[in-house]
């Protein structure tokens, strides 16, 4: 099993910034796609941003120009820099990773435990 460890959530005023981190500690052969998703109370879990292992990125329209996803492949860590935060960004943010733990094993899908982001108006 791989435990994705998230950090960086919190309470900020509208217009503020936060940086989320997601680390995959332990022995891992490779990580393919990684991504951030968010889930507001009563809603489904929606995609925020994804990043492939070669650096290609994709963003939800609602966060384009405000959020930046990045990876440090040497550290098996992913980040989400969130700027110009809005009250509607309030949600639990989850990281996701497609992990291959061993060279000859299948790729497995893992989720972090979630971190709360609250943006006050």
PDB file of C-alpha atoms in Angstrom:
ATOM      1  CA  UNK A   1       0.000   0.000   0.000  1.00  0.00           C
ATOM      2  CA  UNK A   2       0.994   3.606  -0.601  1.00  0.00           C
ATOM      3  CA  UNK A   3      -0.074   6.325   1.832  1.00  0.00           C
ATOM      4  CA  UNK A   4      -0.351   9.677   0.093  1.00  0.00           C
ATOM      5  CA  UNK A   5       0.313  12.375   2.676  1.00  0.00           C
ATOM      6  CA  UNK A   6      -1.330  15.746   2.106  1.00  0.00           C
ATOM      7  CA  UNK A   7      -0.618  19.023   3.833  1.00  0.00           C
ATOM      8  CA  UNK A   8      -1.144  22.743   3.437  1.00  0.00           C
ATOM      9  CA  UNK A   9      -4.871  23.286   3.813  1.00  0.00           C
ATOM     10  CA  UNK A  10      -6.352  25.955   6.041  1.00  0.00           C
ATOM     11  CA  UNK A  11      -8.509  29.042   6.362  1.00  0.00           C
ATOM     12  CA  UNK A  12      -7.723  32.084   4.231  1.00  0.00           C
ATOM     13  CA  UNK A  13      -9.610  35.240   3.248  1.00  0.00           C
ATOM     14  CA  UNK A  14     -10.819  35.713  -0.294  1.00  0.00           C
ATOM     15  CA  UNK A  15      -7.938  36.765  -2.523  1.00  0.00           C
ATOM     16  CA  UNK A  16      -5.413  34.872  -0.436  1.00  0.00           C
ATOM     17  CA  UNK A  17      -3.115  31.997  -1.337  1.00  0.00           C
ATOM     18  CA  UNK A  18      -2.383  28.481  -0.156  1.00  0.00           C
ATOM     19  CA  UNK A  19       0.032  25.803  -1.267  1.00  0.00           C
ATOM     20  CA  UNK A  20      -0.962  22.160  -0.949  1.00  0.00           C
ATOM     21  CA  UNK A  21       1.535  19.314  -0.949  1.00  0.00           C
ATOM     22  CA  UNK A  22       1.071  15.606  -1.582  1.00  0.00           C
ATOM     23  CA  UNK A  23       3.912  13.200  -0.890  1.00  0.00           C
ATOM     24  CA  UNK A  24       4.193   9.491  -1.647  1.00  0.00           C
ATOM     25  CA  UNK A  25       6.795   8.172   0.793  1.00  0.00           C
ATOM     26  CA  UNK A  26       8.409   4.765   0.651  1.00  0.00           C
ATOM     27  CA  UNK A  27       9.801   2.599  -2.103  1.00  0.00           C
ATOM     28  CA  UNK A  28       8.070   3.324  -5.409  1.00  0.00           C
ATOM     29  CA  UNK A  29       9.136   2.334  -8.923  1.00  0.00           C
ATOM     30  CA  UNK A  30       7.287   5.123 -10.728  1.00  0.00           C
ATOM     31  CA  UNK A  31       4.322   7.475 -10.557  1.00  0.00           C
ATOM     32  CA  UNK A  32       2.386   8.171 -13.732  1.00  0.00           C
ATOM     33  CA  UNK A  33      -0.415  10.754 -13.632  1.00  0.00           C
ATOM     34  CA  UNK A  34      -1.029  12.745 -10.457  1.00  0.00           C
ATOM     35  CA  UNK A  35      -3.871  15.101  -9.758  1.00  0.00           C
ATOM     36  CA  UNK A  36      -5.833  17.223  -7.345  1.00  0.00           C
ATOM     37  CA  UNK A  37      -9.576  16.912  -6.873  1.00  0.00           C
ATOM     38  CA  UNK A  38     -11.940  18.778  -4.600  1.00  0.00           C
ATOM     39  CA  UNK A  39     -15.247  17.953  -2.998  1.00  0.00           C
ATOM     40  CA  UNK A  40     -17.496  20.601  -1.520  1.00  0.00           C
ATOM     41  CA  UNK A  41     -20.137  19.622   1.005  1.00  0.00           C
ATOM     42  CA  UNK A  42     -22.981  17.794  -0.719  1.00  0.00           C
ATOM     43  CA  UNK A  43     -21.221  17.702  -4.082  1.00  0.00           C
ATOM     44  CA  UNK A  44     -19.367  15.120  -6.094  1.00  0.00           C
ATOM     45  CA  UNK A  45     -15.578  14.997  -6.184  1.00  0.00           C
ATOM     46  CA  UNK A  46     -14.414  17.086  -9.150  1.00  0.00           C
ATOM     47  CA  UNK A  47     -11.117  17.428 -10.947  1.00  0.00           C
ATOM     48  CA  UNK A  48      -9.031  20.508 -10.181  1.00  0.00           C
ATOM     49  CA  UNK A  49      -5.784  19.811 -12.024  1.00  0.00           C
ATOM     50  CA  UNK A  50      -3.650  16.947 -13.272  1.00  0.00           C
ATOM     51  CA  UNK A  51       0.016  16.544 -14.179  1.00  0.00           C
ATOM     52  CA  UNK A  52       1.668  13.747 -16.094  1.00  0.00           C
ATOM     53  CA  UNK A  53       5.129  12.430 -15.304  1.00  0.00           C
ATOM     54  CA  UNK A  54       6.565  14.355 -18.270  1.00  0.00           C
ATOM     55  CA  UNK A  55       5.108  17.652 -17.116  1.00  0.00           C
ATOM     56  CA  UNK A  56       1.907  18.030 -19.126  1.00  0.00           C
ATOM     57  CA  UNK A  57      -0.831  19.721 -17.118  1.00  0.00           C
ATOM     58  CA  UNK A  58      -4.582  20.106 -17.294  1.00  0.00           C
ATOM     59  CA  UNK A  59      -6.873  22.407 -15.293  1.00  0.00           C
ATOM     60  CA  UNK A  60     -10.545  22.802 -14.593  1.00  0.00           C
ATOM     61  CA  UNK A  61     -11.849  25.973 -16.234  1.00  0.00           C
ATOM     62  CA  UNK A  62     -12.765  27.395 -12.831  1.00  0.00           C
ATOM     63  CA  UNK A  63      -9.138  27.472 -11.655  1.00  0.00           C
ATOM     64  CA  UNK A  64      -7.237  28.311 -14.849  1.00  0.00           C
ATOM     65  CA  UNK A  65      -4.958  31.276 -14.317  1.00  0.00           C
ATOM     66  CA  UNK A  66      -5.237  31.036 -10.525  1.00  0.00           C
ATOM     67  CA  UNK A  67      -3.933  27.561  -9.618  1.00  0.00           C
ATOM     68  CA  UNK A  68      -0.673  25.919 -10.644  1.00  0.00           C
ATOM     69  CA  UNK A  69       0.064  22.216 -10.327  1.00  0.00           C
ATOM     70  CA  UNK A  70       3.655  21.014 -10.199  1.00  0.00           C
ATOM     71  CA  UNK A  71       5.646  17.900  -9.386  1.00  0.00           C
ATOM     72  CA  UNK A  72       9.029  17.019  -7.989  1.00  0.00           C
ATOM     73  CA  UNK A  73       9.481  13.549  -9.429  1.00  0.00           C
ATOM     74  CA  UNK A  74      12.723  12.973  -7.510  1.00  0.00           C
ATOM     75  CA  UNK A  75      10.780  13.411  -4.262  1.00  0.00           C
ATOM     76  CA  UNK A  76       7.552  11.758  -5.439  1.00  0.00           C
ATOM     77  CA  UNK A  77       5.777  14.943  -4.409  1.00  0.00           C
ATOM     78  CA  UNK A  78       3.103  17.078  -6.030  1.00  0.00           C
ATOM     79  CA  UNK A  79       2.053  20.631  -5.247  1.00  0.00           C
ATOM     80  CA  UNK A  80      -0.906  22.876  -5.897  1.00  0.00           C
ATOM     81  CA  UNK A  81      -0.269  26.601  -5.653  1.00  0.00           C
ATOM     82  CA  UNK A  82      -3.618  28.318  -5.218  1.00  0.00           C
ATOM     83  CA  UNK A  83      -3.775  32.078  -5.708  1.00  0.00           C
ATOM     84  CA  UNK A  84      -6.653  34.548  -5.805  1.00  0.00           C
ATOM     85  CA  UNK A  85      -8.764  32.156  -3.808  1.00  0.00           C
ATOM     86  CA  UNK A  86     -12.535  32.554  -3.883  1.00  0.00           C
ATOM     87  CA  UNK A  87     -15.187  31.403  -1.391  1.00  0.00           C
ATOM     88  CA  UNK A  88     -16.390  28.911  -4.005  1.00  0.00           C
ATOM     89  CA  UNK A  89     -12.983  27.187  -3.821  1.00  0.00           C
ATOM     90  CA  UNK A  90     -13.941  26.017  -0.324  1.00  0.00           C
ATOM     91  CA  UNK A  91     -13.801  22.213  -0.292  1.00  0.00           C
ATOM     92  CA  UNK A  92     -11.837  19.196   0.839  1.00  0.00           C
ATOM     93  CA  UNK A  93      -8.924  18.745  -1.555  1.00  0.00           C
ATOM     94  CA  UNK A  94      -7.709  15.246  -2.362  1.00  0.00           C
ATOM     95  CA  UNK A  95      -4.565  14.188  -4.161  1.00  0.00           C
ATOM     96  CA  UNK A  96      -4.561  11.226  -6.496  1.00  0.00           C
ATOM     97  CA  UNK A  97      -1.688   9.238  -7.931  1.00  0.00           C
ATOM     98  CA  UNK A  98      -1.266   6.375 -10.372  1.00  0.00           C
ATOM     99  CA  UNK A  99       1.527   4.425  -8.717  1.00  0.00           C
ATOM    100  CA  UNK A 100       3.628   1.501  -9.886  1.00  0.00           C
ATOM    101  CA  UNK A 101       5.256   0.132  -6.746  1.00  0.00           C
ATOM    102  CA  UNK A 102       7.480  -2.378  -8.535  1.00  0.00           C
ATOM    103  CA  UNK A 103       8.798  -2.652 -12.076  1.00  0.00           C
ATOM    104  CA  UNK A 104       6.729  -5.769 -12.844  1.00  0.00           C
ATOM    105  CA  UNK A 105       3.584  -4.830 -10.924  1.00  0.00           C
ATOM    106  CA  UNK A 106       0.433  -3.188 -12.232  1.00  0.00           C
ATOM    107  CA  UNK A 107      -0.271   0.521 -11.826  1.00  0.00           C
ATOM    108  CA  UNK A 108      -2.526   1.187  -8.843  1.00  0.00           C
ATOM    109  CA  UNK A 109      -4.754   4.154  -8.040  1.00  0.00           C
ATOM    110  CA  UNK A 110      -4.305   5.887  -4.673  1.00  0.00           C
ATOM    111  CA  UNK A 111      -6.009   8.795  -2.876  1.00  0.00           C
ATOM    112  CA  UNK A 112      -4.823  11.028  -0.098  1.00  0.00           C
ATOM    113  CA  UNK A 113      -6.804  11.552   3.092  1.00  0.00           C
ATOM    114  CA  UNK A 114      -7.968  15.012   2.060  1.00  0.00           C
ATOM    115  CA  UNK A 115      -7.176  18.461   3.388  1.00  0.00           C
ATOM    116  CA  UNK A 116      -9.748  21.167   4.104  1.00  0.00           C
ATOM    117  CA  UNK A 117      -9.484  24.501   2.319  1.00  0.00           C
ATOM    118  CA  UNK A 118     -11.832  27.219   3.536  1.00  0.00           C
ATOM    119  CA  UNK A 119     -11.977  30.631   1.889  1.00  0.00           C
ATOM    120  CA  UNK A 120     -13.846  33.307   3.803  1.00  0.00           C
ATOM    121  CA  UNK A 121     -15.664  36.135   2.059  1.00  0.00           C
TER     122      UNK A 121
END
